PDB file of C-alpha atoms in Angstrom:
ATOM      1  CA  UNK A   1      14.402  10.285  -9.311  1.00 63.00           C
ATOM      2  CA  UNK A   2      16.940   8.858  -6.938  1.00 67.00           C
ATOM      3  CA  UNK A   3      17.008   4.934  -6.647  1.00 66.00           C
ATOM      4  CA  UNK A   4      18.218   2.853  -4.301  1.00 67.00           C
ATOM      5  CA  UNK A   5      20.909   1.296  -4.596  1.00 75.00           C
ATOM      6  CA  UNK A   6      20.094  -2.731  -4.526  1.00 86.00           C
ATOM      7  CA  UNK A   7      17.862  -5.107  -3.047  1.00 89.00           C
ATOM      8  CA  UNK A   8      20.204  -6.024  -0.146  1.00 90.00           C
ATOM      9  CA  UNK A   9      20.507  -2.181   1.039  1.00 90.00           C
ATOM     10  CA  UNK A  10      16.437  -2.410   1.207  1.00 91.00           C
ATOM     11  CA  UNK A  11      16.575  -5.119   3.498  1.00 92.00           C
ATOM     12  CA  UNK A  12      16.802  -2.876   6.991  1.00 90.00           C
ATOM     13  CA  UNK A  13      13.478  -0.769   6.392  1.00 88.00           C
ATOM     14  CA  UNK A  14      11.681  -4.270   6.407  1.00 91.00           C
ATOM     15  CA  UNK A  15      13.622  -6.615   8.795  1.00 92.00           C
ATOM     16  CA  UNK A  16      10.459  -6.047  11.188  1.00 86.00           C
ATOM     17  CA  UNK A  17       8.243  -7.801   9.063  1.00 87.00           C
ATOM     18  CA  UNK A  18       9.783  -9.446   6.456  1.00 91.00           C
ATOM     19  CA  UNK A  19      12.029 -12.479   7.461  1.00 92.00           C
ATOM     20  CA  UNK A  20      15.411 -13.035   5.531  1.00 94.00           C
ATOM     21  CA  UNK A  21      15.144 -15.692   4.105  1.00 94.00           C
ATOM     22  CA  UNK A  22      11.859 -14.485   2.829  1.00 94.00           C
ATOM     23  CA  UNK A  23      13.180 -11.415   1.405  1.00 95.00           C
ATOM     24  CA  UNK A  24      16.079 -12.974  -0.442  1.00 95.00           C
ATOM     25  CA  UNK A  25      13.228 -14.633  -2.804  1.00 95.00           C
ATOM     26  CA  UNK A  26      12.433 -11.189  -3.395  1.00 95.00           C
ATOM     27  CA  UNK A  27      15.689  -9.921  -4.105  1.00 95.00           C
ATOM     28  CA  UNK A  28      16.515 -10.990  -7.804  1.00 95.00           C
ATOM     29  CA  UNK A  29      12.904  -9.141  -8.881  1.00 95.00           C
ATOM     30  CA  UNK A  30      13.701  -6.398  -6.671  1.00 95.00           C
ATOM     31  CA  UNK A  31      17.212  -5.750  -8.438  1.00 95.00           C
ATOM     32  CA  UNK A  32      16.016  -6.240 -11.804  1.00 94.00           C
ATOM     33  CA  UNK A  33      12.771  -3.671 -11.283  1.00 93.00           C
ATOM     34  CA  UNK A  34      15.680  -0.999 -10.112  1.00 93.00           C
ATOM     35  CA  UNK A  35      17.349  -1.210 -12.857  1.00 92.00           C
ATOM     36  CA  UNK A  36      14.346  -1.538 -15.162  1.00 90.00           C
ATOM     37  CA  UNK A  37      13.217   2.025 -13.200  1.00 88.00           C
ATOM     38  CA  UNK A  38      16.600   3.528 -13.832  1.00 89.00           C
ATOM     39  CA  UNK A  39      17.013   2.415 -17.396  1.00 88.00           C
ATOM     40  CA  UNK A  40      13.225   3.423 -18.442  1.00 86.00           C
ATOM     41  CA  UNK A  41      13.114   6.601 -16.456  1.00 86.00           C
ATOM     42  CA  UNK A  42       9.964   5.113 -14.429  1.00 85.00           C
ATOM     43  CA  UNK A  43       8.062   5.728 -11.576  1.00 86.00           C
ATOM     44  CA  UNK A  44       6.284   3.501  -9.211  1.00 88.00           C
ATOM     45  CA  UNK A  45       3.273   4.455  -7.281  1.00 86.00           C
ATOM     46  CA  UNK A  46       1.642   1.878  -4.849  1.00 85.00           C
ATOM     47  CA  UNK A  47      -0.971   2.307  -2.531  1.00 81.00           C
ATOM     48  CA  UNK A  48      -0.831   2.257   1.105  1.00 78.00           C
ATOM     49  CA  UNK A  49      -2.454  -1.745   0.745  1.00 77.00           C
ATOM     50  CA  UNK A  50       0.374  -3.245  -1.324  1.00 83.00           C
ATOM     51  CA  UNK A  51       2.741  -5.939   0.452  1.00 85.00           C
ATOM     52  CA  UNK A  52       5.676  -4.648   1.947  1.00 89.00           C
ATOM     53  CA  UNK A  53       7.881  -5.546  -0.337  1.00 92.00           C
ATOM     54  CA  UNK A  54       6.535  -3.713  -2.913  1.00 90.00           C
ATOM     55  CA  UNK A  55       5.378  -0.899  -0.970  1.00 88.00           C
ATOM     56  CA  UNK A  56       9.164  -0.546   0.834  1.00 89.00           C
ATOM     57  CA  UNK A  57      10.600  -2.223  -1.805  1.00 91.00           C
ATOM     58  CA  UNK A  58      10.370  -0.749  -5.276  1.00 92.00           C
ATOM     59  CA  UNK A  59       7.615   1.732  -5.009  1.00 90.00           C
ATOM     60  CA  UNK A  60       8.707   5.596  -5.604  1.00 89.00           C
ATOM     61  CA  UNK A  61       5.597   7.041  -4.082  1.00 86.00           C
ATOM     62  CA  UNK A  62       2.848   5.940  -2.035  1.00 86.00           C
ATOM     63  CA  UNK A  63       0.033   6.828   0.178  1.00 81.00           C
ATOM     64  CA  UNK A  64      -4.037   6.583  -0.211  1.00 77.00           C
ATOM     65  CA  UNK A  65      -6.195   7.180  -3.499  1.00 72.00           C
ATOM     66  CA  UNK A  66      -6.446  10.313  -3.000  1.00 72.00           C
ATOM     67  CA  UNK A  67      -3.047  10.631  -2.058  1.00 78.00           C
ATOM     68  CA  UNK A  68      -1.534   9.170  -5.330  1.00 78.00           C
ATOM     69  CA  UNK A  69      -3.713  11.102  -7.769  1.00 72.00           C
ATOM     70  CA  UNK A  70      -2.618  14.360  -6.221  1.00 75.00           C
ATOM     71  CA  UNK A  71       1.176  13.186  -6.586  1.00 77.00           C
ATOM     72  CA  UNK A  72       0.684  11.510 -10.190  1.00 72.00           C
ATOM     73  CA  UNK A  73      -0.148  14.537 -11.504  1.00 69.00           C
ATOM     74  CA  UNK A  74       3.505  15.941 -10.140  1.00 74.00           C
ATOM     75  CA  UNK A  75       5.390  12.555 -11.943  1.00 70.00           C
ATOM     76  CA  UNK A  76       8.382  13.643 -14.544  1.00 68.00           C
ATOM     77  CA  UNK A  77       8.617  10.390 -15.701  1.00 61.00           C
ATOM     78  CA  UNK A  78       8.522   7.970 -19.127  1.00 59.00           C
ATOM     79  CA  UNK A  79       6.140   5.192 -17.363  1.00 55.00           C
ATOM     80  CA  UNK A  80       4.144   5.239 -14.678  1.00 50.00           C
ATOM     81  CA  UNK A  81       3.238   2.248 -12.487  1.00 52.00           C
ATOM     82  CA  UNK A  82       0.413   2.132 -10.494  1.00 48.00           C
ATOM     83  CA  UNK A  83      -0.595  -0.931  -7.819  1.00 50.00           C
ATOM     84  CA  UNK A  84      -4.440  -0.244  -5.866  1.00 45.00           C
ATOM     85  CA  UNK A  85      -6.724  -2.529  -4.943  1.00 45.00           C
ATOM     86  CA  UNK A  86     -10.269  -3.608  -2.364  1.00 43.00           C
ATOM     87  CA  UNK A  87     -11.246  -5.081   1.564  1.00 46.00           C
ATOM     88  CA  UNK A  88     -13.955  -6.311   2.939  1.00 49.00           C
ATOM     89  CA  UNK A  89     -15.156  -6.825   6.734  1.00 67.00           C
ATOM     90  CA  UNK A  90     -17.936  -7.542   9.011  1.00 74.00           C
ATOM     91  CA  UNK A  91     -19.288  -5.890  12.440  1.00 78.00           C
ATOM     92  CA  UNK A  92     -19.185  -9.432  13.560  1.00 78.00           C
ATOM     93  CA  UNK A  93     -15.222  -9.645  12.351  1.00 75.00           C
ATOM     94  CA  UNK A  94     -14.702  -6.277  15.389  1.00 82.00           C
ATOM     95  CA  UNK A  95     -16.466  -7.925  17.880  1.00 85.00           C
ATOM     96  CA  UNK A  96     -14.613 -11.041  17.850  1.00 82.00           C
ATOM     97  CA  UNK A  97     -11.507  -9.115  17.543  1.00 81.00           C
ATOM     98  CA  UNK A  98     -12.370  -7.140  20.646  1.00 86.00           C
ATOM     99  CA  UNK A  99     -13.274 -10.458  22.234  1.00 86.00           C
ATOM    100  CA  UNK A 100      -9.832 -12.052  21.521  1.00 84.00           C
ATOM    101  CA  UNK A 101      -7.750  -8.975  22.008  1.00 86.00           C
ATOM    102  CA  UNK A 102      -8.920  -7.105  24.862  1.00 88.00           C
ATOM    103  CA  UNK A 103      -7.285  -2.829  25.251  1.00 90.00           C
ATOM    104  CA  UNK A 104      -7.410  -3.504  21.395  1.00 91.00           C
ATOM    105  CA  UNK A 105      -7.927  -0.322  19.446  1.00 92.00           C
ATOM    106  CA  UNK A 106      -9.703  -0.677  16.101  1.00 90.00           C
ATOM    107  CA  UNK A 107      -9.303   1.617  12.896  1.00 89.00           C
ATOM    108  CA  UNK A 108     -11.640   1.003   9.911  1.00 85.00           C
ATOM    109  CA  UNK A 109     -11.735   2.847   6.678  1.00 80.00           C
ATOM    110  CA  UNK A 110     -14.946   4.353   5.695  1.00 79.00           C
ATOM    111  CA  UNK A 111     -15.274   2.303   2.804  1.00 73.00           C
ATOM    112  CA  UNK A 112     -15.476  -0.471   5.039  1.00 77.00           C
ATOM    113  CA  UNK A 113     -20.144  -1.091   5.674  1.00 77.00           C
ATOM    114  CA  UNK A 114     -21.452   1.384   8.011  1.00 83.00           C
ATOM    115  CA  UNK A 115     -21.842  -1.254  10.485  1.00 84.00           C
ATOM    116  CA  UNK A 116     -18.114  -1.858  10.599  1.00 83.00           C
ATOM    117  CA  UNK A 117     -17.446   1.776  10.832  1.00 86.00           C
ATOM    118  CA  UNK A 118     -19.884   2.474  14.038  1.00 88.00           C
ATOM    119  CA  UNK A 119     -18.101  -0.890  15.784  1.00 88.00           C
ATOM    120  CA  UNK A 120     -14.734   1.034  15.267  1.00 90.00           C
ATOM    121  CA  UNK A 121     -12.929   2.912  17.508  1.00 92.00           C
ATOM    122  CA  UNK A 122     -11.797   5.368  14.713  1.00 92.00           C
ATOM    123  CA  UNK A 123     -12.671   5.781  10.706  1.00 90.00           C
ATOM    124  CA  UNK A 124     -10.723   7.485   8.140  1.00 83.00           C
ATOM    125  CA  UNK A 125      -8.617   6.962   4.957  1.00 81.00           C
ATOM    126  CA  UNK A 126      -5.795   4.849   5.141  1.00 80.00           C
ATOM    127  CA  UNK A 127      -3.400   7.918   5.775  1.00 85.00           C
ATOM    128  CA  UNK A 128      -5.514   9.048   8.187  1.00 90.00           C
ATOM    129  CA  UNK A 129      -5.598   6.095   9.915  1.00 89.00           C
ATOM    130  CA  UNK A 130      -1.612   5.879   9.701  1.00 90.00           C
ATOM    131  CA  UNK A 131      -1.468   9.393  11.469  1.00 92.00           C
ATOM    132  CA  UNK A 132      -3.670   8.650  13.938  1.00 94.00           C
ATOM    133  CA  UNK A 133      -1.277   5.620  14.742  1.00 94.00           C
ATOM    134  CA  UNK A 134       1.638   7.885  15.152  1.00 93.00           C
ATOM    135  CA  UNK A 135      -0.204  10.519  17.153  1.00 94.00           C
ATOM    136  CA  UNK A 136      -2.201   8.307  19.706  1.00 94.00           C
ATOM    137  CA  UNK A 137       0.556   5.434  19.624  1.00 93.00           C
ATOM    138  CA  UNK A 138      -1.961   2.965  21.130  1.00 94.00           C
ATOM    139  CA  UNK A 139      -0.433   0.260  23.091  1.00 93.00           C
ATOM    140  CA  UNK A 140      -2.716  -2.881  20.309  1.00 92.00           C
ATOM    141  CA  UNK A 141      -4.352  -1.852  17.120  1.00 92.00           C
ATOM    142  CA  UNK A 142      -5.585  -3.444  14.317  1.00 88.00           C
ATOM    143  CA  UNK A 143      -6.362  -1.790  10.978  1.00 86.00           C
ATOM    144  CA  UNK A 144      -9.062  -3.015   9.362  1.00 81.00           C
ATOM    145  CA  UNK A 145      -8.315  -2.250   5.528  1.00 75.00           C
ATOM    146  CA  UNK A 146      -6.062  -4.690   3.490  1.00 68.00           C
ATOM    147  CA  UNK A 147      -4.168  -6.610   5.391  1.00 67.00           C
ATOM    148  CA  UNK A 148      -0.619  -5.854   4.319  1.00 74.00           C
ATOM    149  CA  UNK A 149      -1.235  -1.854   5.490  1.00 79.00           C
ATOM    150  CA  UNK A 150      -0.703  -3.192   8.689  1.00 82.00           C
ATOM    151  CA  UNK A 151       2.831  -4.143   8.078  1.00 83.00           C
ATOM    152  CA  UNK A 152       3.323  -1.021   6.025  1.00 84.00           C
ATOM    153  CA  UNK A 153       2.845   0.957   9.043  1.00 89.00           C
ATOM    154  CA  UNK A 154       4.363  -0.827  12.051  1.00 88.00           C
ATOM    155  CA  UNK A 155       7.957  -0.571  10.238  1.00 87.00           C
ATOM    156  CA  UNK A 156       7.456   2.523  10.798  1.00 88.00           C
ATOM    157  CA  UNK A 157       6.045   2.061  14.686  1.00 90.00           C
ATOM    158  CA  UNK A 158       7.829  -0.450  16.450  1.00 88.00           C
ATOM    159  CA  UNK A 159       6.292   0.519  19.777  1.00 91.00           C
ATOM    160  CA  UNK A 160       2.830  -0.550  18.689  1.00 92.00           C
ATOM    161  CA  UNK A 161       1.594  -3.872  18.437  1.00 92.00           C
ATOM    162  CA  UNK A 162      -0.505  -4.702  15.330  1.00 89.00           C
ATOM    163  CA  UNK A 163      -3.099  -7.445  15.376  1.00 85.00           C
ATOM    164  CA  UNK A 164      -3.486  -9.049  11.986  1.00 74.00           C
ATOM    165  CA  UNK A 165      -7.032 -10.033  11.708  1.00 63.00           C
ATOM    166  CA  UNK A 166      -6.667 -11.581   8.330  1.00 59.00           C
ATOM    167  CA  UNK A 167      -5.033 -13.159   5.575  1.00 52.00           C
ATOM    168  CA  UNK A 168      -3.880 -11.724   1.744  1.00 52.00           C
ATOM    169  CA  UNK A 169      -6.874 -10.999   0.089  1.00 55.00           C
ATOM    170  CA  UNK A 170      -6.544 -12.928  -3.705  1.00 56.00           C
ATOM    171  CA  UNK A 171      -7.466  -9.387  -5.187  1.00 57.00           C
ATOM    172  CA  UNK A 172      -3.811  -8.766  -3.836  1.00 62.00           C
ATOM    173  CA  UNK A 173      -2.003 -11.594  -4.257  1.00 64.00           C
ATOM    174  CA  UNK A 174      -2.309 -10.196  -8.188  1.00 71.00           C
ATOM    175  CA  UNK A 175       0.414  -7.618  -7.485  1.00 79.00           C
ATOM    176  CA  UNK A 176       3.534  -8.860  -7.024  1.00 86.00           C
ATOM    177  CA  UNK A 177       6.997  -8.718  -7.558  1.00 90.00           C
ATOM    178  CA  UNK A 178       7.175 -10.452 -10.759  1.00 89.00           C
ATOM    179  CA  UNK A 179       4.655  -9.339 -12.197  1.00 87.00           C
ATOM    180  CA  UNK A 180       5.394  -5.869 -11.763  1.00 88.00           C
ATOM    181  CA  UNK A 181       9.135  -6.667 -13.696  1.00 89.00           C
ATOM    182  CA  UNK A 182       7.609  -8.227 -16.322  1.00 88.00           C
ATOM    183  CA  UNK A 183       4.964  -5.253 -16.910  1.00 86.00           C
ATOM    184  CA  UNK A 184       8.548  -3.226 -17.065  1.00 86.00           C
ATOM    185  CA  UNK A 185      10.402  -5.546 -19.296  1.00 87.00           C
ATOM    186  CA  UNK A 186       7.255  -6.202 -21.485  1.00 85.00           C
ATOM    187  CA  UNK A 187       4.823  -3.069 -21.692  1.00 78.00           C
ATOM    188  CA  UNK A 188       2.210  -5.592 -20.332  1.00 71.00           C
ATOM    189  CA  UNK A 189      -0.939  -3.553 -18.949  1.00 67.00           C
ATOM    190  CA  UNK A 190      -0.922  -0.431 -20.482  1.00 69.00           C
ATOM    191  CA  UNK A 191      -3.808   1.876 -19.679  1.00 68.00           C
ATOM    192  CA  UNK A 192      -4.853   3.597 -22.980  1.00 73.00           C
ATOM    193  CA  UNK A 193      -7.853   6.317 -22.529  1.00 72.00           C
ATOM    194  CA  UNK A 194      -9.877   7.728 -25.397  1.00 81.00           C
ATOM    195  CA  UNK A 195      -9.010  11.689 -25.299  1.00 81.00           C
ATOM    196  CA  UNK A 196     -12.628  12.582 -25.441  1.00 81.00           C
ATOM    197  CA  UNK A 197     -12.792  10.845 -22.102  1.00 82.00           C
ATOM    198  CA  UNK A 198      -9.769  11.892 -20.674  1.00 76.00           C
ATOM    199  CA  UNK A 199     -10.558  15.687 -21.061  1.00 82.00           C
ATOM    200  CA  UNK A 200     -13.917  15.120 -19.191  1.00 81.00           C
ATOM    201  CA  UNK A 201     -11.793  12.983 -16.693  1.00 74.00           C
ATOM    202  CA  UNK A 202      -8.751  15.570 -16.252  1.00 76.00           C
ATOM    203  CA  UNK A 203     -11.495  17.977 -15.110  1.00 80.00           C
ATOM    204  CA  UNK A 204     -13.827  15.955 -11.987  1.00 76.00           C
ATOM    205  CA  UNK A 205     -10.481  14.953 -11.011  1.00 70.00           C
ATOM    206  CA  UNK A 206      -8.653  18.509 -10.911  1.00 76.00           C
ATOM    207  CA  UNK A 207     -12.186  19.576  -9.261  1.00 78.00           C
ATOM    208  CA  UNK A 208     -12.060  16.985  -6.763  1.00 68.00           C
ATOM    209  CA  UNK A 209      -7.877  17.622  -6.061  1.00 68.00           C
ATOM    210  CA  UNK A 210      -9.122  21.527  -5.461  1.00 75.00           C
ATOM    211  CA  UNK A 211     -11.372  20.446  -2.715  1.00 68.00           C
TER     212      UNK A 211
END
């Protein structure tokens, strides 16, 4: 796995959304999880949700649910890190965003209620919806899945505006930074599974990935 270099050679992929002065707060955990990665041979996987600097930052792979399964199954590595999460949002939550952001094009992930979905404009996985950004390039969009995807996505879109219709949800706020060093430095949250289980897992997930 090749690492970048430091925290301060990061800081250009998320000038657009992360101020300077902000990201130097980041930069001490930043450093130390790189070297934590190099020194432990470990991998970071974080979902297409998680804040930007974690998700620009010190993540190795990243994309959807799907996404991540079919790539942690590829992983050469002595620990894995994984960072997911969930959303919520209303039909009432579209409307009001159409009414304050007119030509505004909404997204919602199908896990989002049906009602939400049939308001949107377009529905599909957060990848999807991430394509569908780079294909159509509307002029205003607004993602409605965690909030931080938005940011995720317009460093990579400068051309598009993205409306941010909400705050951090606190599911999120758990992942951060720190935490994610200390579950490094410490072996905090390891995910044992009993090997009867695991078996019965391996195979509805290898099922599902052949789909």
């Amino acid at each position: 796995m090749n690492y970048p270099v430091s925290a301060s050679s990061l800081y250009e992929r998320v000038s657009r959304v992360i101020p300077k002065a902000e990201w130097m707060t980041f930069e001490n955990d930043v450093d130390a999880i790189l070297e934590l990665k190099r020194r432990r041979n470990a991998v970071i996987l974080a979902h297409n949700y998680q804040t930007p600097e974690i998700f620009h930052g010190v993540a190795d792979i990243v994309g959807d649910s799907l996404a991540l399964a079919r790539k942690a199954i590829e992983v050469d590595a002595d620990v894995d890190g994984h960072c997911e999460v969930h959303e919520l949002f209303t039909a009432e939550d579209v409307r009001q965003l159409r009414e304050s952001h007119p030509g505004v094009t909404v997204l919602a992930h199908p896990e989002c209620p049906p009602e939400v979905v049939a308001e949107a404009d377009f529905a599909g996985s957060t990848a999807v919806m991430s394509d569908y950004v780079g294909r159509q390039k509307p002029a205003r969009v607004v993602l409605l899945t965690e909030c931080s995807m938005s940011d995720n996505v317009a460093v990579h879109h400068p051309d598009v505006e993205f409306i941010r219709p909400c705050n951090l949800c606190p599911h999120m706020k758990r992942i951060t930074l720190a935490n994610i060093r200390a579950a490094l430095e410490e072996n905090r949250h390891e995910v044992t599974v009993d090997p009867a289980i695991a078996v019965a897992a391996r195979r509805a997930v290898e099922r599902m990935l052949a789909i």
